[in-house]
mmCIF file of C-alpha atoms in Angstrom:
data_model
loop_
_atom_site.group_PDB
_atom_site.id
_atom_site.type_symbol
_atom_site.label_atom_id
_atom_site.label_comp_id
_atom_site.label_asym_id
_atom_site.label_seq_id
_atom_site.Cartn_x
_atom_site.Cartn_y
_atom_site.Cartn_z
ATOM 1 C CA MET A 1 -1.773 -8.444 12.543
ATOM 2 C CA GLU A 2 -4.448 -10.955 13.795
ATOM 3 C CA ALA A 3 -7.410 -9.964 14.238
ATOM 4 C CA ASP A 4 -7.632 -11.625 18.426
ATOM 5 C CA MET A 5 -3.746 -10.152 18.885
ATOM 6 C CA LYS A 6 -4.903 -7.760 22.277
ATOM 7 C CA TRP A 7 -2.523 -6.627 24.602
ATOM 8 C CA TYR A 8 -1.988 -7.980 28.108
ATOM 9 C CA VAL A 9 -0.284 -7.255 31.742
ATOM 10 C CA ILE A 10 2.036 -9.521 33.204
ATOM 11 C CA HIS A 11 2.471 -9.575 37.020
ATOM 12 C CA THR A 12 6.371 -10.283 37.620
ATOM 13 C CA TYR A 13 8.397 -11.009 40.808
ATOM 14 C CA SER A 14 9.444 -7.528 41.509
ATOM 15 C CA GLY A 15 13.382 -7.309 39.372
ATOM 16 C CA TYR A 16 12.547 -10.297 37.169
ATOM 17 C CA GLU A 17 11.345 -8.440 34.104
ATOM 18 C CA ASN A 18 14.376 -8.166 31.970
ATOM 19 C CA LYS A 19 14.744 -12.277 32.939
ATOM 20 C CA VAL A 20 10.843 -12.864 31.856
ATOM 21 C CA MET A 21 11.211 -11.200 28.674
ATOM 22 C CA GLN A 22 14.169 -13.210 27.611
ATOM 23 C CA THR A 23 12.372 -16.328 28.726
ATOM 24 C CA LEU A 24 9.247 -15.488 26.616
ATOM 25 C CA GLU A 25 10.955 -14.376 23.208
ATOM 26 C CA GLN A 26 13.314 -17.515 23.731
ATOM 27 C CA LYS A 27 9.882 -19.453 24.864
ATOM 28 C CA VAL A 28 7.842 -18.261 21.337
ATOM 29 C CA LYS A 29 11.042 -18.889 18.882
ATOM 30 C CA SER A 30 11.915 -22.402 20.462
ATOM 31 C CA MET A 31 8.595 -23.377 19.964
ATOM 32 C CA GLY A 32 6.888 -21.873 16.931
ATOM 33 C CA LEU A 33 4.852 -19.885 18.809
ATOM 34 C CA GLU A 34 5.581 -15.875 16.446
ATOM 35 C CA ASN A 35 1.278 -15.697 14.885
ATOM 36 C CA VAL A 36 0.110 -16.166 18.636
ATOM 37 C CA ILE A 37 3.003 -14.005 20.621
ATOM 38 C CA ASN A 38 3.654 -11.292 19.142
ATOM 39 C CA ARG A 39 5.399 -8.915 20.928
ATOM 40 C CA ILE A 40 6.706 -8.374 24.347
ATOM 41 C CA LEU A 41 7.577 -4.986 26.447
ATOM 42 C CA ILE A 42 9.200 -3.846 28.855
ATOM 43 C CA PRO A 43 8.049 0.364 29.159
ATOM 44 C CA MET A 44 11.103 2.466 29.951
ATOM 45 C CA GLU A 45 11.487 5.600 31.112
ATOM 46 C CA ASP A 46 14.623 8.415 30.903
ATOM 47 C CA GLU A 47 15.225 9.473 34.972
ATOM 48 C CA ILE A 48 17.576 12.737 35.265
ATOM 49 C CA ASP A 49 19.670 11.000 38.530
ATOM 50 C CA VAL A 50 21.869 13.622 40.521
ATOM 51 C CA LYS A 51 24.894 11.674 42.672
ATOM 52 C CA ASP A 52 27.655 13.197 44.027
ATOM 53 C CA GLY A 53 26.535 16.461 41.659
ATOM 54 C CA LYS A 54 26.996 14.495 38.399
ATOM 55 C CA LYS A 55 23.367 14.619 36.690
ATOM 56 C CA ARG A 56 23.344 11.505 34.636
ATOM 57 C CA THR A 57 20.122 9.731 32.653
ATOM 58 C CA VAL A 58 19.126 6.430 33.853
ATOM 59 C CA LYS A 59 16.807 4.453 32.128
ATOM 60 C CA ARG A 60 13.748 3.079 34.845
ATOM 61 C CA LYS A 61 11.324 0.719 34.534
ATOM 62 C CA VAL A 62 7.512 2.995 34.238
ATOM 63 C CA PHE A 63 5.684 -0.219 36.211
ATOM 64 C CA PRO A 64 8.079 -1.976 38.317
ATOM 65 C CA GLY A 65 7.139 -5.465 38.728
ATOM 66 C CA TYR A 66 5.014 -6.351 35.571
ATOM 67 C CA VAL A 67 5.528 -6.896 31.520
ATOM 68 C CA LEU A 68 3.326 -6.117 28.423
ATOM 69 C CA ILE A 69 3.049 -8.963 25.947
ATOM 70 C CA GLU A 70 0.761 -8.441 22.832
ATOM 71 C CA MET A 71 -0.848 -12.153 21.467
ATOM 72 C CA GLU A 72 -4.037 -14.011 20.872
ATOM 73 C CA VAL A 73 -4.939 -16.021 24.259
ATOM 74 C CA ASN A 74 -6.187 -19.620 23.663
ATOM 75 C CA ASP A 75 -4.864 -22.750 26.248
ATOM 76 C CA ARG A 76 -1.161 -23.110 25.036
ATOM 77 C CA SER A 77 -0.493 -19.338 24.842
ATOM 78 C CA TRP A 78 -2.046 -18.953 27.919
ATOM 79 C CA TYR A 79 0.090 -21.688 29.394
ATOM 80 C CA VAL A 80 3.046 -21.170 28.205
ATOM 81 C CA VAL A 81 3.073 -17.271 30.024
ATOM 82 C CA ARG A 82 1.895 -18.435 33.171
ATOM 83 C CA ASN A 83 4.030 -21.292 33.340
ATOM 84 C CA THR A 84 7.354 -18.888 32.958
ATOM 85 C CA PRO A 85 10.098 -18.676 36.259
ATOM 86 C CA GLY A 86 8.993 -15.272 37.384
ATOM 87 C CA VAL A 87 5.824 -14.928 35.974
ATOM 88 C CA THR A 88 3.207 -14.508 38.932
ATOM 89 C CA GLY A 89 -0.102 -14.371 37.150
ATOM 90 C CA PHE A 90 -1.280 -11.565 34.299
ATOM 91 C CA VAL A 91 -3.485 -8.791 35.588
ATOM 92 C CA GLY A 92 -7.105 -9.779 35.279
ATOM 93 C CA SER A 93 -9.597 -12.321 36.732
ATOM 94 C CA ALA A 94 -7.835 -15.704 37.410
ATOM 95 C CA THR A 95 -8.628 -17.817 34.564
ATOM 96 C CA LYS A 96 -9.231 -15.203 31.961
ATOM 97 C CA PRO A 97 -7.309 -12.471 31.448
ATOM 98 C CA ILE A 98 -8.384 -8.458 30.612
ATOM 99 C CA PRO A 99 -6.584 -7.394 27.583
ATOM 100 C CA LEU A 100 -5.296 -3.453 28.275
ATOM 101 C CA GLU A 101 -7.984 -0.868 26.451
ATOM 102 C CA PRO A 102 -6.721 0.184 22.407
ATOM 103 C CA LYS A 103 -5.740 3.833 23.746
ATOM 104 C CA GLU A 104 -4.088 2.648 27.358
ATOM 105 C CA VAL A 105 -1.711 0.760 24.164
ATOM 106 C CA GLU A 106 -1.822 3.188 21.780
ATOM 107 C CA LYS A 107 -0.570 5.812 25.302
ATOM 108 C CA ILE A 108 2.232 3.775 26.553
ATOM 109 C CA LEU A 109 3.565 2.973 23.095
ATOM 110 C CA LYS A 110 3.811 5.904 21.975
ATOM 111 C CA THR A 111 5.990 6.640 25.299
ATOM 112 C CA GLN A 112 8.591 4.120 23.828
ATOM 113 C CA GLY A 113 8.689 5.519 20.188
ATOM 114 C CA ILE A 114 6.779 2.609 19.473
ATOM 115 C CA GLU A 115 3.565 2.449 17.032
ATOM 116 C CA SER A 116 0.610 0.797 17.785
ATOM 117 C CA GLU A 117 0.029 0.265 13.923
ATOM 118 C CA PRO A 118 1.800 -2.148 12.085
ATOM 119 C CA LYS A 119 3.700 -0.093 8.756
ATOM 120 C CA THR A 120 1.325 1.306 6.582
ATOM 121 C CA HIS A 121 2.944 1.486 2.864
ATOM 122 C CA ILE A 122 1.175 4.670 0.696
ATOM 123 C CA SER A 123 2.177 4.870 -2.415
ATOM 124 C CA VAL A 124 3.226 8.827 -3.146
ATOM 125 C CA GLU A 125 6.746 9.733 -4.694
ATOM 126 C CA VAL A 126 8.730 12.648 -3.701
ATOM 127 C CA GLY A 127 7.841 15.620 -6.147
ATOM 128 C CA GLU A 128 4.359 14.363 -5.624
ATOM 129 C CA GLU A 129 1.212 16.413 -4.390
ATOM 130 C CA VAL A 130 -0.745 15.549 -1.693
ATOM 131 C CA ARG A 131 -3.494 17.102 0.130
ATOM 132 C CA ILE A 132 -3.239 17.337 3.996
ATOM 133 C CA THR A 133 -6.164 15.759 5.427
ATOM 134 C CA GLU A 134 -5.999 16.146 9.478
ATOM 135 C CA GLY A 135 -4.118 18.563 11.284
ATOM 136 C CA PRO A 136 -3.155 22.143 11.189
ATOM 137 C CA PHE A 137 -1.966 21.988 7.532
ATOM 138 C CA GLU A 138 -5.745 20.222 7.438
ATOM 139 C CA ASN A 139 -7.052 20.298 3.663
ATOM 140 C CA CYS A 140 -3.256 22.549 2.297
ATOM 141 C CA MET A 141 -1.730 21.555 -0.607
ATOM 142 C CA ALA A 142 2.368 19.906 0.101
ATOM 143 C CA VAL A 143 5.148 18.768 -2.678
ATOM 144 C CA VAL A 144 6.301 15.540 -1.150
ATOM 145 C CA THR A 145 9.943 16.363 -0.616
ATOM 146 C CA GLU A 146 10.970 13.080 1.368
ATOM 147 C CA ILE A 147 9.378 10.269 2.876
ATOM 148 C CA ASN A 148 10.601 7.908 6.218
ATOM 149 C CA GLU A 149 9.050 4.807 6.265
ATOM 150 C CA GLU A 150 10.710 3.726 9.636
ATOM 151 C CA LYS A 151 8.578 6.274 11.053
ATOM 152 C CA GLY A 152 5.300 6.251 8.690
ATOM 153 C CA THR A 153 5.861 10.119 8.058
ATOM 154 C CA VAL A 154 6.437 12.205 4.729
ATOM 155 C CA LYS A 155 8.362 15.614 4.272
ATOM 156 C CA GLY A 156 6.970 18.330 2.047
ATOM 157 C CA LEU A 157 6.646 22.131 1.235
ATOM 158 C CA VAL A 158 2.986 23.883 1.909
ATOM 159 C CA ASN A 159 2.585 27.378 0.421
ATOM 160 C CA MET A 160 1.663 29.357 2.771
ATOM 161 C CA PHE A 161 1.797 33.189 3.181
ATOM 162 C CA GLY A 162 3.450 32.787 -0.412
ATOM 163 C CA ARG A 163 6.653 31.198 0.730
ATOM 164 C CA GLU A 164 7.445 27.822 1.009
ATOM 165 C CA THR A 165 6.768 25.926 4.369
ATOM 166 C CA PRO A 166 8.435 22.416 5.575
ATOM 167 C CA VAL A 167 5.869 20.130 7.154
ATOM 168 C CA GLU A 168 6.099 16.696 8.313
ATOM 169 C CA VAL A 169 2.472 14.653 8.714
ATOM 170 C CA ASP A 170 1.899 10.980 9.796
ATOM 171 C CA TYR A 171 0.316 8.682 6.496
ATOM 172 C CA SER A 172 -2.323 8.804 7.832
ATOM 173 C CA GLN A 173 -3.118 12.353 7.523
ATOM 174 C CA ILE A 174 -2.728 12.530 4.047
ATOM 175 C CA GLU A 175 -4.423 11.363 0.926
ATOM 176 C CA LYS A 176 -3.025 12.123 -3.816
ATOM 177 C CA GLY A 177 -3.694 15.313 -4.553
ATOM 178 C CA LEU A 178 -6.937 15.624 -5.598
ATOM 179 C CA GLU A 179 -7.704 19.244 -6.100
#
């Protein structure tokens, strides 16, 4: 990911969020802006709706009237986003959009089941021993039983109280096992 890529908030006409997202995705492809505009997101959450005594789960926008965009702001990208039908502007000052704080972004992405950092690839294999570096199993040794590259996690067995306990930890929470 580019160093200048940050998340920004675009204000849209209410109800135009999906249209703005689709239009921007098309513009990014047609104008070759993939290296400047990375991801576009409308945070959604499940809400239980009760109608006529029946429960059903519906998706609701977390921030109605807003779309999140991960991009590098330059004159061209700013102009493309700003002149998309349905967009009323960036959140921030009129001339310079203000990026979201990394902690805010991480929280929002987590609620959407999206990792904020690009996936890390680790060089451990099933059957290999690793040391857990943080969390409740910090400093425990685990034998890797499964690697989930999609989620960026490793499942392993930790020997506790004379029995093997299955654990799942993030790539960032392990290191190659050197006792």
